[in-house]
Amino acid sequence: MARNSTFLESVDRMFSRAASLMDLPPGLADHIRECNVVYQLRFPVEIRGEIRTFRGWRAIHSEHRLPTKGGIRFSPNVSQSEVEALAALMSYKCAIVDVPFGGAKGAVEVDPREYTEEELERITRRFAADLVRKARLSPSLDVPGPDMGTGPREMGWILDVYKTFHPDDVNAAAVVTGKRPTASGIRGRHEATGRGLQYALREFFRHPDDVKKAGLEGGLEGKRIIVQGLGNVGYHVAKFLQEEDGAKIIGIVEWDGALVDENGLDVESVKQHIMEHGGVKGYGGATYVENGASVLEAECDVLIPAALEGQITEENAPRIKAKVILEGANGPTTAGADEILRRRGVFIIPDVYANAGGVTVSYFEWIKNLSHIRFGRLERRFEEMRGQQVIQALEELTGQPVPQSIRDVLTSAAGELDLVRSGLDDTMRNAYNEIKETLARRPEAEDMRTAAYMLAIEKISRAYLEHGVWP
Ligand code: NAD
């Protein structure tokens, strides 16, 4: 094995470690591990007076549940094996958080920064047309979402292309998730992965045995956190942990260096600086470190890699000082680094569980699109009225007015965002506890990642065996 294995080799190694501890029917683990089908698409787009050919992929990893689900990444450095690794992680992730989808992933080899919005629209639409015609994109078979380099804008274009091909599909909006809330999306999707990471870390701190295992004490308040990548995932998790849990963000690592401040950085103002200047360099309110990667090795309680895969390797793993690694990115830790960190007792809350908030809320969005109604629309006023009736009854019984603070609680019914957050919180808590139960049942797993993979393999193999392996 190479010193630092590729992303796909890493995912396969982590999978195989878990599968080797299980008693599966012969051949089933191999079948689950491999991608079922990978479409490689080459498509032409006219750009600035010439025909440019782009390469894209859609990897369908596991169809034990349909539709398959997974984001579309726009990146100049993407490769087929990376897409396959990401698709595999999607299958395991969905199983762990009980989202009834198979795993998939897509990508286009393109640097979005090199193209205008109008050119990106043409590239996205052309890729989407190929996905509909050749790779069975549909609300019931394969449903993409956003990933690095894509967002609600691209999802809107993909939906529009699908509708052009299928104008009579009443469920068309469910063909893609991560859309704008005003364009058949759902409130809370944009923040969902960061929010899910926050819920996962809160759940960790509810388990004193895990907190102790990690060499920490107490709760989240005042904990020192370093975040790598202040994009969608990193920004939201850092902001929520700072503003709602009283954690201190003492380091932010970006592509052009890092910022450090023991007293805590202001996440919002750093984000503002990045939006204006493209990176963290030149930010006045903290110490700038040119070698950003070195800050991954700084003293802290929690390290949150939320940028790219392969950031914690066999090379830097021996020097990582974080007590807990909360994996926001997909595959930030290589399999070799994972072994080193396990031996060193670093507590890893693995990607395959921790960053599942995005797909969980995508699932809610898909259900909303299929049911054609906003969550809470039927019951909200009814709940408010019930609250009023309870207040009236209390006042009649006691002869005293109900204080305003209690009135507010009793009459505030949940809207869509409240319900989405509640469903996400419940999902992240349940999954954490299921992984812990798996670890208690199978202590030979030793760590949370292996237990999470075992849980995923148990659920996927059960689905295969219950349905039968049918030609
Ligand atoms: P993003 O493009 O919004 O953010 C990535 C951030 O990382 C950017 O701020 C970028 O400047 C920074 N970055 C790039 N190279 C870097 C480097 N070498 N060092 C430090 N920072 C660097 O992407 P995102 O959607 O936040 O995704 C980040 C990771 O999270 C990816 O691995 C993605 O697959 C994973 N993920 C995303 C979601 C989601 O809902 N967006 C869900 C699950 C997992």
Short mmCIF file of C-alpha atoms and ligand atoms in Angstrom, two decimals:
data_model
loop_
_atom_site.label_atom_id
_atom_site.label_comp_id
_atom_site.label_asym_id
_atom_site.label_seq_id
_atom_site.Cartn_x
_atom_site.Cartn_y
_atom_site.Cartn_z
CA MET A 1 0.00 0.00 0.00
CA ALA A 2 1.32 3.42 -0.92
CA ARG A 3 2.27 5.65 1.98
CA ASN A 4 -0.75 7.86 1.30
CA SER A 5 -3.38 5.86 -0.50
CA THR A 6 -5.89 7.40 -2.91
CA PHE A 7 -9.28 8.49 -1.68
CA LEU A 8 -11.00 5.41 -3.16
CA GLU A 9 -8.37 3.06 -1.69
CA SER A 10 -8.89 4.74 1.68
CA VAL A 11 -12.67 4.31 1.60
CA ASP A 12 -12.29 0.69 0.47
CA ARG A 13 -9.77 -0.01 3.23
CA MET A 14 -12.05 1.43 5.88
CA PHE A 15 -14.94 -0.60 4.45
CA SER A 16 -12.87 -3.81 4.34
CA ARG A 17 -11.66 -3.38 7.91
CA ALA A 18 -15.30 -3.27 9.05
CA ALA A 19 -16.48 -6.07 6.72
CA SER A 20 -13.65 -8.37 7.90
CA LEU A 21 -15.06 -8.21 11.43
CA MET A 22 -18.51 -9.30 10.25
CA ASP A 23 -20.03 -12.62 9.31
CA LEU A 24 -21.44 -11.86 5.86
CA PRO A 25 -22.54 -14.31 3.16
CA PRO A 26 -19.59 -14.99 0.82
CA GLY A 27 -19.25 -12.35 -1.89
CA LEU A 28 -21.74 -9.89 -0.46
CA ALA A 29 -19.14 -7.49 0.96
CA ASP A 30 -17.40 -7.37 -2.44
CA HIS A 31 -20.67 -6.59 -4.15
CA ILE A 32 -21.53 -3.81 -1.72
CA ARG A 33 -18.08 -2.23 -1.91
CA GLU A 34 -17.90 -1.81 -5.70
CA CYS A 35 -19.80 0.82 -7.72
CA ASN A 36 -22.69 -0.75 -9.66
CA VAL A 37 -22.30 1.51 -12.69
CA VAL A 38 -20.24 4.54 -13.69
CA TYR A 39 -21.23 6.73 -16.61
CA GLN A 40 -18.44 8.72 -18.16
CA LEU A 41 -19.86 11.49 -20.31
CA ARG A 42 -17.99 13.66 -22.78
CA PHE A 43 -20.06 16.55 -24.02
CA PRO A 44 -19.45 19.58 -26.22
CA VAL A 45 -20.23 23.18 -25.26
CA GLU A 46 -19.64 26.23 -27.40
CA ILE A 47 -17.53 28.66 -25.39
CA ARG A 48 -16.11 31.92 -26.72
CA GLY A 49 -16.43 30.87 -30.36
CA GLU A 50 -14.98 27.35 -30.05
CA ILE A 51 -16.29 23.90 -29.18
CA ARG A 52 -14.89 22.71 -25.86
CA THR A 53 -15.32 19.11 -24.77
CA PHE A 54 -15.95 18.55 -21.06
CA ARG A 55 -15.71 15.31 -19.13
CA GLY A 56 -18.25 14.39 -16.50
CA TRP A 57 -19.20 11.34 -14.46
CA ARG A 58 -22.17 9.91 -12.64
CA ALA A 59 -21.32 6.98 -10.42
CA ILE A 60 -24.16 4.85 -9.07
CA HIS A 61 -22.70 2.96 -6.15
CA SER A 62 -25.55 0.97 -4.66
CA GLU A 63 -29.16 0.49 -5.75
CA HIS A 64 -30.39 -1.45 -2.73
CA ARG A 65 -32.70 1.55 -2.27
CA LEU A 66 -34.00 3.89 -4.97
CA PRO A 67 -33.59 6.62 -5.92
CA THR A 68 -29.84 6.90 -5.62
CA LYS A 69 -28.63 10.19 -4.24
CA GLY A 70 -25.46 12.23 -4.31
CA GLY A 71 -24.12 15.66 -5.16
CA ILE A 72 -22.55 16.97 -8.34
CA ARG A 73 -19.07 18.44 -7.95
CA PHE A 74 -17.51 20.97 -10.33
CA SER A 75 -13.75 20.85 -9.94
CA PRO A 76 -10.75 20.95 -12.28
CA ASN A 77 -8.99 18.13 -10.40
CA VAL A 78 -11.79 15.61 -10.14
CA SER A 79 -11.27 12.02 -11.32
CA GLN A 80 -13.41 8.95 -11.80
CA SER A 81 -11.95 7.20 -8.76
CA GLU A 82 -12.74 10.26 -6.61
CA VAL A 83 -16.36 10.19 -7.83
CA GLU A 84 -16.56 6.47 -7.06
CA ALA A 85 -15.21 7.04 -3.54
CA LEU A 86 -17.74 9.81 -2.93
CA ALA A 87 -20.58 7.63 -4.31
CA ALA A 88 -19.60 4.79 -1.96
CA LEU A 89 -19.57 7.17 1.02
CA MET A 90 -23.09 8.26 0.04
CA SER A 91 -24.42 4.69 0.23
CA TYR A 92 -22.91 4.16 3.69
CA LYS A 93 -23.97 7.61 4.90
CA CYS A 94 -27.60 7.19 3.83
CA ALA A 95 -27.76 3.79 5.54
CA ILE A 96 -26.29 5.14 8.79
CA VAL A 97 -28.80 8.00 9.08
CA ASP A 98 -31.74 5.93 7.78
CA VAL A 99 -32.27 7.95 4.64
CA PRO A 100 -33.85 5.45 2.21
CA PHE A 101 -31.59 6.16 -0.78
CA GLY A 102 -28.79 4.33 -2.54
CA GLY A 103 -25.51 6.17 -3.05
CA ALA A 104 -24.36 8.10 -6.11
CA LYS A 105 -22.12 11.02 -7.03
CA GLY A 106 -21.48 13.15 -10.07
CA ALA A 107 -18.78 15.51 -11.23
CA VAL A 108 -17.67 17.67 -14.12
CA GLU A 109 -14.01 18.40 -14.75
CA VAL A 110 -14.29 22.18 -14.81
CA ASP A 111 -12.98 25.11 -12.80
CA PRO A 112 -16.08 27.27 -12.19
CA ARG A 113 -13.88 30.32 -11.55
CA GLU A 114 -12.74 30.30 -15.19
CA TYR A 115 -16.23 30.67 -16.65
CA THR A 116 -18.92 33.33 -16.66
CA GLU A 117 -22.33 32.59 -15.19
CA GLU A 118 -23.80 32.30 -18.66
CA GLU A 119 -21.09 29.80 -19.71
CA LEU A 120 -21.56 27.77 -16.54
CA GLU A 121 -25.27 27.65 -17.25
CA ARG A 122 -24.59 26.18 -20.70
CA ILE A 123 -22.13 23.62 -19.27
CA THR A 124 -24.56 22.60 -16.51
CA ARG A 125 -27.54 22.36 -18.85
CA ARG A 126 -25.61 20.28 -21.39
CA PHE A 127 -24.38 17.90 -18.65
CA ALA A 128 -27.91 17.66 -17.22
CA ALA A 129 -29.32 16.81 -20.66
CA ASP A 130 -26.82 13.94 -20.93
CA LEU A 131 -27.72 12.76 -17.44
CA VAL A 132 -31.43 12.65 -18.40
CA ARG A 133 -30.83 10.95 -21.76
CA LYS A 134 -28.04 8.55 -20.84
CA ALA A 135 -27.76 8.19 -17.08
CA ARG A 136 -31.43 7.82 -16.00
CA LEU A 137 -31.75 11.04 -13.99
CA SER A 138 -35.28 11.08 -12.54
CA PRO A 139 -37.13 11.66 -9.25
CA SER A 140 -37.53 7.91 -8.79
CA LEU A 141 -34.16 6.63 -10.00
CA ASP A 142 -31.34 9.10 -9.44
CA VAL A 143 -31.53 12.47 -7.70
CA PRO A 144 -28.47 14.76 -7.61
CA GLY A 145 -27.80 17.59 -5.20
CA PRO A 146 -25.07 20.23 -4.79
CA ASP A 147 -21.46 19.58 -3.81
CA MET A 148 -18.22 21.54 -4.10
CA GLY A 149 -18.44 24.12 -6.88
CA THR A 150 -22.22 23.82 -7.34
CA GLY A 151 -25.19 25.21 -5.42
CA PRO A 152 -28.87 26.16 -5.67
CA ARG A 153 -28.31 27.99 -8.96
CA GLU A 154 -26.99 24.88 -10.74
CA MET A 155 -29.74 22.74 -9.19
CA GLY A 156 -32.34 25.13 -10.64
CA TRP A 157 -30.83 24.77 -14.13
CA ILE A 158 -30.80 20.96 -13.85
CA LEU A 159 -34.48 20.94 -12.82
CA ASP A 160 -35.35 23.15 -15.77
CA VAL A 161 -33.62 20.77 -18.20
CA TYR A 162 -35.42 17.77 -16.72
CA LYS A 163 -38.77 19.55 -17.09
CA THR A 164 -38.03 20.23 -20.75
CA PHE A 165 -37.62 16.49 -21.35
CA HIS A 166 -40.53 15.49 -19.09
CA PRO A 167 -43.13 18.28 -19.12
CA ASP A 168 -45.83 15.89 -17.87
CA ASP A 169 -43.98 14.66 -14.77
CA VAL A 170 -45.97 16.04 -11.85
CA ASN A 171 -43.08 15.10 -9.51
CA ALA A 172 -40.41 16.85 -11.58
CA ALA A 173 -39.29 19.13 -8.72
CA ALA A 174 -38.04 16.03 -6.86
CA VAL A 175 -35.43 15.31 -9.54
CA VAL A 176 -32.85 17.41 -7.75
CA THR A 177 -32.38 18.72 -4.20
CA GLY A 178 -30.59 21.74 -2.77
CA LYS A 179 -32.79 24.12 -4.76
CA ARG A 180 -33.60 27.62 -3.51
CA PRO A 181 -36.50 27.61 -1.02
CA THR A 182 -38.33 29.92 -3.44
CA ALA A 183 -37.75 27.46 -6.30
CA SER A 184 -39.21 24.25 -4.85
CA GLY A 185 -36.42 23.87 -2.28
CA ILE A 186 -36.73 23.65 1.49
CA ARG A 187 -35.74 26.02 4.26
CA GLY A 188 -32.64 24.90 6.13
CA ARG A 189 -31.01 22.93 3.28
CA HIS A 190 -28.22 25.43 2.69
CA GLU A 191 -27.04 25.31 6.31
CA ALA A 192 -27.85 21.61 6.77
CA THR A 193 -24.41 19.99 6.66
CA GLY A 194 -22.93 22.52 9.09
CA ARG A 195 -26.02 22.25 11.28
CA GLY A 196 -25.74 18.44 11.27
CA LEU A 197 -22.08 18.70 12.35
CA GLN A 198 -23.13 20.95 15.22
CA TYR A 199 -25.80 18.43 16.29
CA ALA A 200 -23.26 15.59 16.05
CA LEU A 201 -20.78 17.44 18.28
CA ARG A 202 -23.51 18.33 20.77
CA GLU A 203 -24.43 14.64 20.93
CA PHE A 204 -20.79 13.70 21.53
CA PHE A 205 -20.76 16.05 24.55
CA ARG A 206 -23.90 14.33 25.89
CA HIS A 207 -21.84 11.14 26.35
CA PRO A 208 -19.41 11.59 29.26
CA ASP A 209 -17.68 8.27 28.43
CA ASP A 210 -16.81 9.53 24.93
CA VAL A 211 -15.77 12.94 26.24
CA LYS A 212 -13.47 11.21 28.73
CA LYS A 213 -12.12 8.84 26.08
CA ALA A 214 -11.14 11.89 24.03
CA GLY A 215 -9.32 13.37 27.04
CA LEU A 216 -11.76 16.26 27.42
CA GLU A 217 -14.02 17.49 30.20
CA GLY A 218 -17.29 19.40 30.44
CA GLY A 219 -19.42 20.67 27.57
CA LEU A 220 -18.98 22.60 24.34
CA GLU A 221 -18.81 26.03 25.98
CA GLY A 222 -15.30 27.48 25.71
CA LYS A 223 -13.90 24.55 23.70
CA ARG A 224 -11.09 25.57 21.32
CA ILE A 225 -11.85 24.72 17.72
CA ILE A 226 -9.90 24.89 14.44
CA VAL A 227 -11.79 24.76 11.15
CA GLN A 228 -10.28 24.03 7.74
CA GLY A 229 -12.29 25.56 4.87
CA LEU A 230 -14.77 28.36 5.43
CA GLY A 231 -17.06 27.35 2.57
CA ASN A 232 -20.63 26.19 2.94
CA VAL A 233 -19.91 23.43 5.47
CA GLY A 234 -17.09 25.09 7.44
CA TYR A 235 -18.71 28.50 7.67
CA HIS A 236 -22.03 27.20 8.98
CA VAL A 237 -20.59 24.82 11.56
CA ALA A 238 -18.09 27.43 12.82
CA LYS A 239 -20.77 30.12 13.03
CA PHE A 240 -23.29 27.92 14.87
CA LEU A 241 -20.72 26.57 17.34
CA GLN A 242 -19.51 30.09 18.08
CA GLU A 243 -22.86 31.86 18.27
CA GLU A 244 -25.05 29.17 19.82
CA ASP A 245 -22.72 26.95 21.86
CA GLY A 246 -20.10 29.41 23.10
CA ALA A 247 -17.20 27.53 21.49
CA LYS A 248 -14.05 29.47 20.53
CA ILE A 249 -12.91 29.32 16.90
CA ILE A 250 -9.17 29.75 17.44
CA GLY A 251 -8.04 28.90 13.91
CA ILE A 252 -9.41 29.10 10.37
CA VAL A 253 -7.40 27.42 7.62
CA GLU A 254 -8.05 28.41 4.01
CA TRP A 255 -6.36 27.71 0.66
CA ASP A 256 -4.13 30.81 0.96
CA GLY A 257 -3.05 30.46 4.61
CA ALA A 258 -4.57 30.45 8.07
CA LEU A 259 -5.74 32.87 10.75
CA VAL A 260 -5.18 32.18 14.42
CA ASP A 261 -6.31 33.93 17.57
CA GLU A 262 -6.37 32.25 21.00
CA ASN A 263 -9.18 34.60 22.06
CA GLY A 264 -11.41 33.44 19.25
CA LEU A 265 -11.93 34.70 15.68
CA ASP A 266 -15.11 36.41 14.57
CA VAL A 267 -16.36 33.91 11.97
CA GLU A 268 -18.75 36.36 10.32
CA SER A 269 -16.12 39.01 9.78
CA VAL A 270 -13.56 36.48 8.45
CA LYS A 271 -16.20 35.20 6.01
CA GLN A 272 -16.87 38.76 4.90
CA HIS A 273 -13.16 39.26 4.28
CA ILE A 274 -12.96 36.05 2.22
CA MET A 275 -15.94 37.12 0.11
CA GLU A 276 -14.34 40.49 -0.60
CA HIS A 277 -10.72 39.38 -1.09
CA GLY A 278 -10.97 35.72 -2.13
CA GLY A 279 -8.95 34.40 0.84
CA VAL A 280 -7.89 35.05 4.43
CA LYS A 281 -4.67 36.91 3.61
CA GLY A 282 -4.77 40.57 4.64
CA TYR A 283 -7.37 40.06 7.40
CA GLY A 284 -6.46 42.55 10.10
CA GLY A 285 -7.95 41.08 13.27
CA ALA A 286 -5.74 37.99 13.77
CA THR A 287 -2.32 36.45 13.22
CA TYR A 288 -1.81 35.28 9.64
CA VAL A 289 0.11 32.02 9.07
CA GLU A 290 1.27 31.52 5.50
CA ASN A 291 1.66 27.73 5.81
CA GLY A 292 -2.02 27.08 6.53
CA ALA A 293 -1.61 23.29 6.71
CA SER A 294 0.68 23.68 9.76
CA VAL A 295 -2.30 25.03 11.72
CA LEU A 296 -4.02 21.64 11.40
CA GLU A 297 -1.32 20.47 13.82
CA ALA A 298 -1.90 23.22 16.41
CA GLU A 299 -3.17 22.58 19.95
CA CYS A 300 -6.97 22.54 20.07
CA ASP A 301 -9.88 20.54 21.45
CA VAL A 302 -11.71 19.93 18.16
CA LEU A 303 -10.36 20.00 14.62
CA ILE A 304 -12.98 20.29 11.85
CA PRO A 305 -11.58 19.56 8.38
CA ALA A 306 -14.28 20.96 6.07
CA ALA A 307 -12.44 21.57 2.79
CA LEU A 308 -11.00 18.68 0.80
CA GLU A 309 -10.21 14.98 1.01
CA GLY A 310 -6.77 13.68 2.02
CA GLN A 311 -5.80 16.50 4.40
CA ILE A 312 -4.78 14.33 7.35
CA THR A 313 -2.24 11.87 6.08
CA GLU A 314 0.35 9.46 7.43
CA GLU A 315 2.78 12.35 7.21
CA ASN A 316 1.01 14.82 9.53
CA ALA A 317 -1.16 12.42 11.61
CA PRO A 318 1.60 11.82 14.23
CA ARG A 319 1.71 15.58 14.91
CA ILE A 320 -2.06 16.27 15.11
CA LYS A 321 -2.79 17.54 18.63
CA ALA A 322 -6.59 17.83 18.45
CA LYS A 323 -8.46 15.62 20.92
CA VAL A 324 -11.45 15.23 18.60
CA ILE A 325 -11.63 15.34 14.80
CA LEU A 326 -15.10 16.15 13.49
CA GLU A 327 -15.02 15.32 9.78
CA GLY A 328 -16.99 17.90 7.80
CA ALA A 329 -15.36 17.13 4.46
CA ASN A 330 -15.67 13.77 2.75
CA GLY A 331 -12.55 11.66 3.20
CA PRO A 332 -10.35 14.27 4.95
CA THR A 333 -8.43 11.49 6.75
CA THR A 334 -6.62 8.80 4.75
CA ALA A 335 -6.89 5.17 5.89
CA GLY A 336 -3.23 5.17 6.95
CA ALA A 337 -3.68 8.35 9.01
CA ASP A 338 -6.82 6.86 10.51
CA GLU A 339 -4.80 3.92 11.86
CA ILE A 340 -2.19 6.23 13.37
CA LEU A 341 -4.84 8.40 15.01
CA ARG A 342 -6.68 5.35 16.36
CA ARG A 343 -3.47 4.13 17.99
CA ARG A 344 -2.89 7.60 19.42
CA GLY A 345 -6.42 7.68 20.90
CA VAL A 346 -7.68 10.66 18.90
CA PHE A 347 -11.47 10.52 18.87
CA ILE A 348 -12.78 10.75 15.28
CA ILE A 349 -16.41 11.53 14.53
CA PRO A 350 -16.32 10.16 10.99
CA ASP A 351 -17.48 11.83 7.75
CA VAL A 352 -19.77 8.93 6.92
CA TYR A 353 -21.93 10.00 9.86
CA ALA A 354 -20.90 13.56 10.76
CA ASN A 355 -21.57 15.31 7.45
CA ALA A 356 -24.84 13.48 6.71
CA GLY A 357 -26.91 16.59 7.54
CA GLY A 358 -26.95 17.66 3.89
CA VAL A 359 -28.39 14.43 2.54
CA THR A 360 -30.82 14.18 5.45
CA VAL A 361 -32.37 17.55 4.65
CA SER A 362 -32.23 16.70 0.93
CA TYR A 363 -34.41 13.72 1.84
CA PHE A 364 -36.87 16.08 3.54
CA GLU A 365 -36.84 18.27 0.43
CA TRP A 366 -37.52 15.27 -1.82
CA ILE A 367 -40.47 14.23 0.37
CA LYS A 368 -41.79 17.80 0.31
CA ASN A 369 -41.57 17.85 -3.50
CA LEU A 370 -43.38 14.52 -3.81
CA SER A 371 -46.10 15.53 -1.36
CA HIS A 372 -46.48 18.95 -3.00
CA ILE A 373 -46.99 20.72 0.30
CA ARG A 374 -44.82 22.72 2.68
CA PHE A 375 -44.15 21.01 6.04
CA GLY A 376 -46.36 22.47 8.77
CA ARG A 377 -48.89 24.03 6.37
CA LEU A 378 -51.85 21.96 7.56
CA GLU A 379 -51.27 21.98 11.30
CA ARG A 380 -49.57 25.28 12.14
CA ARG A 381 -52.65 27.43 12.85
CA PHE A 382 -54.38 24.48 14.48
CA GLU A 383 -51.47 24.13 16.93
CA GLU A 384 -51.58 27.86 17.66
CA MET A 385 -55.30 27.65 18.37
CA ARG A 386 -54.72 24.68 20.70
CA GLY A 387 -52.14 26.77 22.56
CA GLN A 388 -54.67 29.61 22.96
CA GLN A 389 -57.20 27.15 24.35
CA VAL A 390 -54.69 25.82 26.91
CA ILE A 391 -53.91 29.42 28.01
CA GLN A 392 -57.61 30.19 28.34
CA ALA A 393 -58.17 27.05 30.40
CA LEU A 394 -55.19 27.82 32.66
CA GLU A 395 -56.44 31.37 33.24
CA GLU A 396 -59.95 30.19 34.03
CA LEU A 397 -58.66 27.55 36.46
CA THR A 398 -56.13 29.74 38.26
CA GLY A 399 -57.79 33.16 37.90
CA GLN A 400 -54.31 34.48 37.04
CA PRO A 401 -53.00 35.75 33.68
CA VAL A 402 -50.48 33.39 32.04
CA PRO A 403 -47.09 35.17 31.82
CA GLN A 404 -46.10 36.38 28.34
CA SER A 405 -43.03 34.08 28.13
CA ILE A 406 -45.23 30.99 28.66
CA ARG A 407 -47.88 32.40 26.29
CA ASP A 408 -45.24 32.74 23.57
CA VAL A 409 -44.12 29.13 24.00
CA LEU A 410 -47.67 27.75 24.01
CA THR A 411 -48.82 29.68 20.94
CA SER A 412 -45.75 29.32 18.74
CA ALA A 413 -46.37 26.51 16.27
CA ALA A 414 -43.54 25.01 14.25
CA GLY A 415 -42.85 26.34 10.76
CA GLU A 416 -40.90 24.56 8.04
CA LEU A 417 -37.44 25.58 9.31
CA ASP A 418 -38.25 24.46 12.89
CA LEU A 419 -39.45 21.10 11.61
CA VAL A 420 -36.43 20.61 9.37
CA ARG A 421 -34.04 21.38 12.24
CA SER A 422 -35.98 19.14 14.60
CA GLY A 423 -35.93 16.26 12.10
CA LEU A 424 -32.21 16.76 11.50
CA ASP A 425 -31.39 16.91 15.21
CA ASP A 426 -33.36 13.72 15.82
CA THR A 427 -31.58 12.00 12.91
CA MET A 428 -28.09 12.98 14.09
CA ARG A 429 -28.79 11.95 17.69
CA ASN A 430 -30.31 8.61 16.72
CA ALA A 431 -27.49 7.75 14.36
CA TYR A 432 -24.83 8.62 16.96
CA ASN A 433 -26.52 6.30 19.43
CA GLU A 434 -26.93 3.51 16.88
CA ILE A 435 -23.20 3.71 16.12
CA LYS A 436 -22.44 3.58 19.85
CA GLU A 437 -24.70 0.57 20.27
CA THR A 438 -22.92 -1.15 17.38
CA LEU A 439 -19.58 -0.44 19.07
CA ALA A 440 -20.92 -1.84 22.36
CA ARG A 441 -22.14 -5.00 20.57
CA ARG A 442 -18.95 -5.34 18.52
CA PRO A 443 -16.11 -3.93 20.65
CA GLU A 444 -13.58 -5.36 18.19
CA ALA A 445 -14.54 -2.41 15.94
CA GLU A 446 -12.52 -0.26 18.40
CA ASP A 447 -13.53 3.11 16.99
CA MET A 448 -16.52 5.08 15.82
CA ARG A 449 -15.61 4.96 12.12
CA THR A 450 -15.36 1.18 11.98
CA ALA A 451 -18.59 0.84 13.99
CA ALA A 452 -20.32 3.28 11.61
CA TYR A 453 -19.18 1.25 8.58
CA MET A 454 -20.36 -1.96 10.29
CA LEU A 455 -23.75 -0.39 10.90
CA ALA A 456 -23.97 0.68 7.24
CA ILE A 457 -22.93 -2.75 5.98
CA GLU A 458 -25.47 -4.45 8.29
CA LYS A 459 -28.29 -2.29 6.94
CA ILE A 460 -27.31 -2.53 3.27
CA SER A 461 -26.75 -6.28 3.40
CA ARG A 462 -30.09 -6.72 5.16
CA ALA A 463 -31.77 -4.83 2.31
CA TYR A 464 -30.05 -7.04 -0.29
CA LEU A 465 -30.89 -10.27 1.51
CA GLU A 466 -34.51 -9.29 2.20
CA HIS A 467 -35.16 -8.35 -1.42
CA GLY A 468 -33.09 -11.18 -2.82
CA VAL A 469 -30.33 -10.82 -5.39
CA TRP A 470 -32.45 -10.78 -8.54
CA PRO A 471 -31.01 -10.67 -12.08
P1 NAD B 1 -17.19 24.82 -0.63
O1 NAD B 1 -16.63 24.87 -2.00
O2 NAD B 1 -18.35 25.67 -0.27
O3 NAD B 1 -16.05 25.14 0.47
C1 NAD B 1 -14.76 24.61 0.45
C2 NAD B 1 -13.87 25.61 1.18
O4 NAD B 1 -12.56 25.04 1.32
C3 NAD B 1 -13.68 26.93 0.43
O5 NAD B 1 -13.81 28.01 1.32
C4 NAD B 1 -12.27 26.82 -0.14
O6 NAD B 1 -11.64 28.08 -0.33
C5 NAD B 1 -11.60 26.01 0.96
N1 NAD B 1 -10.39 25.34 0.48
C6 NAD B 1 -10.09 24.90 -0.75
N2 NAD B 1 -8.85 24.37 -0.77
C7 NAD B 1 -8.37 24.49 0.48
C8 NAD B 1 -7.13 24.13 1.08
N3 NAD B 1 -6.16 23.54 0.39
N4 NAD B 1 -6.97 24.38 2.40
C9 NAD B 1 -7.95 24.98 3.10
N5 NAD B 1 -9.13 25.34 2.59
C10 NAD B 1 -9.33 25.11 1.28
O7 NAD B 1 -17.50 23.27 -0.39
P2 NAD B 1 -18.45 22.65 0.71
O8 NAD B 1 -19.77 22.39 0.10
O9 NAD B 1 -18.34 23.40 1.98
O10 NAD B 1 -17.77 21.21 0.88
C11 NAD B 1 -16.60 21.01 1.65
C12 NAD B 1 -16.43 19.53 1.93
O11 NAD B 1 -17.60 19.04 2.59
C13 NAD B 1 -16.27 18.63 0.69
O12 NAD B 1 -15.44 17.54 1.03
C14 NAD B 1 -17.68 18.13 0.43
O13 NAD B 1 -17.71 16.92 -0.30
C15 NAD B 1 -18.13 17.95 1.86
N6 NAD B 1 -19.59 17.92 2.02
C16 NAD B 1 -20.35 18.96 1.59
C17 NAD B 1 -21.73 18.90 1.79
C18 NAD B 1 -22.63 20.05 1.41
O14 NAD B 1 -23.84 19.97 1.70
N7 NAD B 1 -22.13 21.12 0.83
C19 NAD B 1 -22.31 17.77 2.36
C20 NAD B 1 -21.49 16.73 2.80
C21 NAD B 1 -20.12 16.82 2.63
#
